[in-house]
PDB file of C-alpha atoms and ligand atoms in Angstrom:
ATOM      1  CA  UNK A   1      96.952 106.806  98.625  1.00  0.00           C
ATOM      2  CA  UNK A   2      95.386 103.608  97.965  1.00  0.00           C
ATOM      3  CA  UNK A   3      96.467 101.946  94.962  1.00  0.00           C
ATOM      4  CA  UNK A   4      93.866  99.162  94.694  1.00  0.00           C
ATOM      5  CA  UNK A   5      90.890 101.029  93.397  1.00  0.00           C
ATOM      6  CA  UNK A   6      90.666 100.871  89.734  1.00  0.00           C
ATOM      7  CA  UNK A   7      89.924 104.662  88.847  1.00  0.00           C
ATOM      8  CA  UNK A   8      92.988 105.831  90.684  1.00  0.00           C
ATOM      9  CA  UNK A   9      95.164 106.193  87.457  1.00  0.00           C
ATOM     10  CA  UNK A  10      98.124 106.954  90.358  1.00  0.00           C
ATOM     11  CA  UNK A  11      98.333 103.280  90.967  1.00  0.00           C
ATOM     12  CA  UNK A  12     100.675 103.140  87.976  1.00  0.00           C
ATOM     13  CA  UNK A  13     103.070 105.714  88.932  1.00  0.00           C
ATOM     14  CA  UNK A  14     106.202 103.809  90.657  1.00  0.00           C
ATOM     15  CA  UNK A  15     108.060 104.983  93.633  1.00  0.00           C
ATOM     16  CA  UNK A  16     111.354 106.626  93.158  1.00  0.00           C
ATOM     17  CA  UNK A  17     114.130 107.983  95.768  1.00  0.00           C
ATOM     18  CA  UNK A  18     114.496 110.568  93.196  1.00  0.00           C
ATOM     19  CA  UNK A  19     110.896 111.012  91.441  1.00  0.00           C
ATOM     20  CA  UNK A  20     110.085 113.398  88.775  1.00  0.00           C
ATOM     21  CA  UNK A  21     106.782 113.665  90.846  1.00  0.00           C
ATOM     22  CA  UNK A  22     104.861 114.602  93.700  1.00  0.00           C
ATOM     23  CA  UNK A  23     101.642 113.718  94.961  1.00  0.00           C
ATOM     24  CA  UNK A  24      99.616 116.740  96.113  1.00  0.00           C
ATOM     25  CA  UNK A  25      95.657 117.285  97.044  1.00  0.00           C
ATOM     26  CA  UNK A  26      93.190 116.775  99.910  1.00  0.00           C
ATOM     27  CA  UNK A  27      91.164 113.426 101.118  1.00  0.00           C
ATOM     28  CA  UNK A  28      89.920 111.628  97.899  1.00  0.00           C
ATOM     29  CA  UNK A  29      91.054 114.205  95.043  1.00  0.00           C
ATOM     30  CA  UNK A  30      95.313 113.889  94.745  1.00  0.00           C
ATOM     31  CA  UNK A  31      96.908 115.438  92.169  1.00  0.00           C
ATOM     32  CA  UNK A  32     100.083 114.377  90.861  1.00  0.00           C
ATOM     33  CA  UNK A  33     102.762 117.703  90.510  1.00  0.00           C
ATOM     34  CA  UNK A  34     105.892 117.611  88.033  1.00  0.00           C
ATOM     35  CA  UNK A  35     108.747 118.377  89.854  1.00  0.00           C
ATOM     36  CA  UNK A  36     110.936 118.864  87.042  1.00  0.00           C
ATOM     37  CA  UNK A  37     110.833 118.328  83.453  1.00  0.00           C
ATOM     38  CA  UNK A  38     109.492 115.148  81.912  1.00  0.00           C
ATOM     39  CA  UNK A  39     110.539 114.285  78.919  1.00  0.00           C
ATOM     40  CA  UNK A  40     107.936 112.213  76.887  1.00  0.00           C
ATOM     41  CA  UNK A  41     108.048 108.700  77.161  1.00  0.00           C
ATOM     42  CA  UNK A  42     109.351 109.211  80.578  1.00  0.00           C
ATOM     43  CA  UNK A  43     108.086 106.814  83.407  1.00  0.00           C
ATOM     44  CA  UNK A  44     106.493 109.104  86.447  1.00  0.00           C
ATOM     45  CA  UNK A  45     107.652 108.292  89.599  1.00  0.00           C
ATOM     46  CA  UNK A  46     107.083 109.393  92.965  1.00  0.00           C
ATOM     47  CA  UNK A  47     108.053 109.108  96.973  1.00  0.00           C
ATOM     48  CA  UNK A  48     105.882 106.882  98.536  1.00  0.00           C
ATOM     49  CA  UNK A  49     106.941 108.328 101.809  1.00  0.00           C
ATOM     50  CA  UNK A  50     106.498 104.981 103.024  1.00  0.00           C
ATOM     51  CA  UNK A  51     107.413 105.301 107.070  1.00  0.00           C
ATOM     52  CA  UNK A  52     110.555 103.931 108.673  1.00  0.00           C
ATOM     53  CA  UNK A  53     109.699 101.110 111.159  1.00  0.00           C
ATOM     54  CA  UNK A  54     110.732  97.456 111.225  1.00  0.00           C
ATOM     55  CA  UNK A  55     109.004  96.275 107.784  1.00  0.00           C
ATOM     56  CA  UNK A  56     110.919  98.502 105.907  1.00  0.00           C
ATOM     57  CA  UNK A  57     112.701  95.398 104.257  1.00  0.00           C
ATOM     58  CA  UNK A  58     109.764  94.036 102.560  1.00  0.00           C
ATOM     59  CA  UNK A  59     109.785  96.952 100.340  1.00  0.00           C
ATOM     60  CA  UNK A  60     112.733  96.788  98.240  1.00  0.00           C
ATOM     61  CA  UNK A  61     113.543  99.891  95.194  1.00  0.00           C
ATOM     62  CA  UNK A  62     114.713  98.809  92.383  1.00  0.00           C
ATOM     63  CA  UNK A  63     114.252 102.395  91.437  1.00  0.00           C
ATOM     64  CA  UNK A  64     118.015 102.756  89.667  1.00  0.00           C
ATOM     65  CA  UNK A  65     118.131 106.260  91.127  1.00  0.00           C
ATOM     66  CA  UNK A  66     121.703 107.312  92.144  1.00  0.00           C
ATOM     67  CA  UNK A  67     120.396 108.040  95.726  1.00  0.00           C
ATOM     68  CA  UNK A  68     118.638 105.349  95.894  1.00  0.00           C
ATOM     69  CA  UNK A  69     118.075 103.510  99.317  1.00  0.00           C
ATOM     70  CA  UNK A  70     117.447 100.222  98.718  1.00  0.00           C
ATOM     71  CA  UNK A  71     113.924 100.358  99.715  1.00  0.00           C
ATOM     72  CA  UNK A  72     110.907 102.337  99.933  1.00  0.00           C
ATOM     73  CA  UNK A  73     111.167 104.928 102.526  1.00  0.00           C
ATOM     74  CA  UNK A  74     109.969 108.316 102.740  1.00  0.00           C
ATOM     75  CA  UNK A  75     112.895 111.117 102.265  1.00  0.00           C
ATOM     76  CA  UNK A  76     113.070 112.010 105.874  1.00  0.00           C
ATOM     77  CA  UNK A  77     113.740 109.048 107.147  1.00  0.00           C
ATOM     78  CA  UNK A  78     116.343 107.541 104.464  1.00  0.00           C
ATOM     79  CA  UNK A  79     119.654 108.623 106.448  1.00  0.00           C
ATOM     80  CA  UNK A  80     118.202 105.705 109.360  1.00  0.00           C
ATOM     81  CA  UNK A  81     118.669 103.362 106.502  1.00  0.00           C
ATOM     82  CA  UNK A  82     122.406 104.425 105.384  1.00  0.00           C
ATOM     83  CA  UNK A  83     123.124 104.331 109.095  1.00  0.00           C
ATOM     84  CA  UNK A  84     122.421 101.001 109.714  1.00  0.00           C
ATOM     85  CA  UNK A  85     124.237 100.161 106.025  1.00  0.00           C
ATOM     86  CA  UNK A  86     127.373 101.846 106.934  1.00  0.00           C
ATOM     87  CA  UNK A  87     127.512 100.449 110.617  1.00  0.00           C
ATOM     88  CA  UNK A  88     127.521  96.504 108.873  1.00  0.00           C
ATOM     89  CA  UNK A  89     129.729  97.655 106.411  1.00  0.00           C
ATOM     90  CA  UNK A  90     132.569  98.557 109.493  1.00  0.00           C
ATOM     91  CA  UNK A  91     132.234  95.555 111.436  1.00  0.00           C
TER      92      UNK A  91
HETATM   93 ZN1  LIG B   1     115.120 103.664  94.947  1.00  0.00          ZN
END
């Protein structure tokens, strides 16, 4: 997904750690899939699914979410993030 091109009206969906959306579809056509209800007015959000790796700290959430991560990082590999949270919160 490549949010710089103008037409690609997905560029103003936000990531969420808990999005109403999900991005479906093959090479250039992606379609965006209600996961649940939206009410009107509603902002769309989806996962990123931004990978885990060293950067992952230049992409801080603001999302709001409850389960919320801190930063923008697929599903999968969110718990890595808690981890390291909960090991600086024990020293
Ligand atoms: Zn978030």
């Amino acid at each position: 997904m490549d949010g710089d091109f103008e037409y690609n009206e997905a560029r103003l969906i936000n990531h969420s750690c808990n999005p109403n959306c999900e991005v479906g579809g093959k090479g250039l056509k992606l379609w965006i899939f209600a996961l649940k209800d939206i009410k009107i007015g509603e902002e769309l959000s989806y996962d990123y699914g931004f990978g885990y790796d060293k950067d992952y700290k230049q992409f801080v959430c603001k999302c709001g979410s409850k389960n919320c991560a801190g930063y923008i990082v697929r599903e999968g590999s969110r718990w890595r993030i808690k981890k390291v949270k909960s090991v600086s919160v024990s020293r």
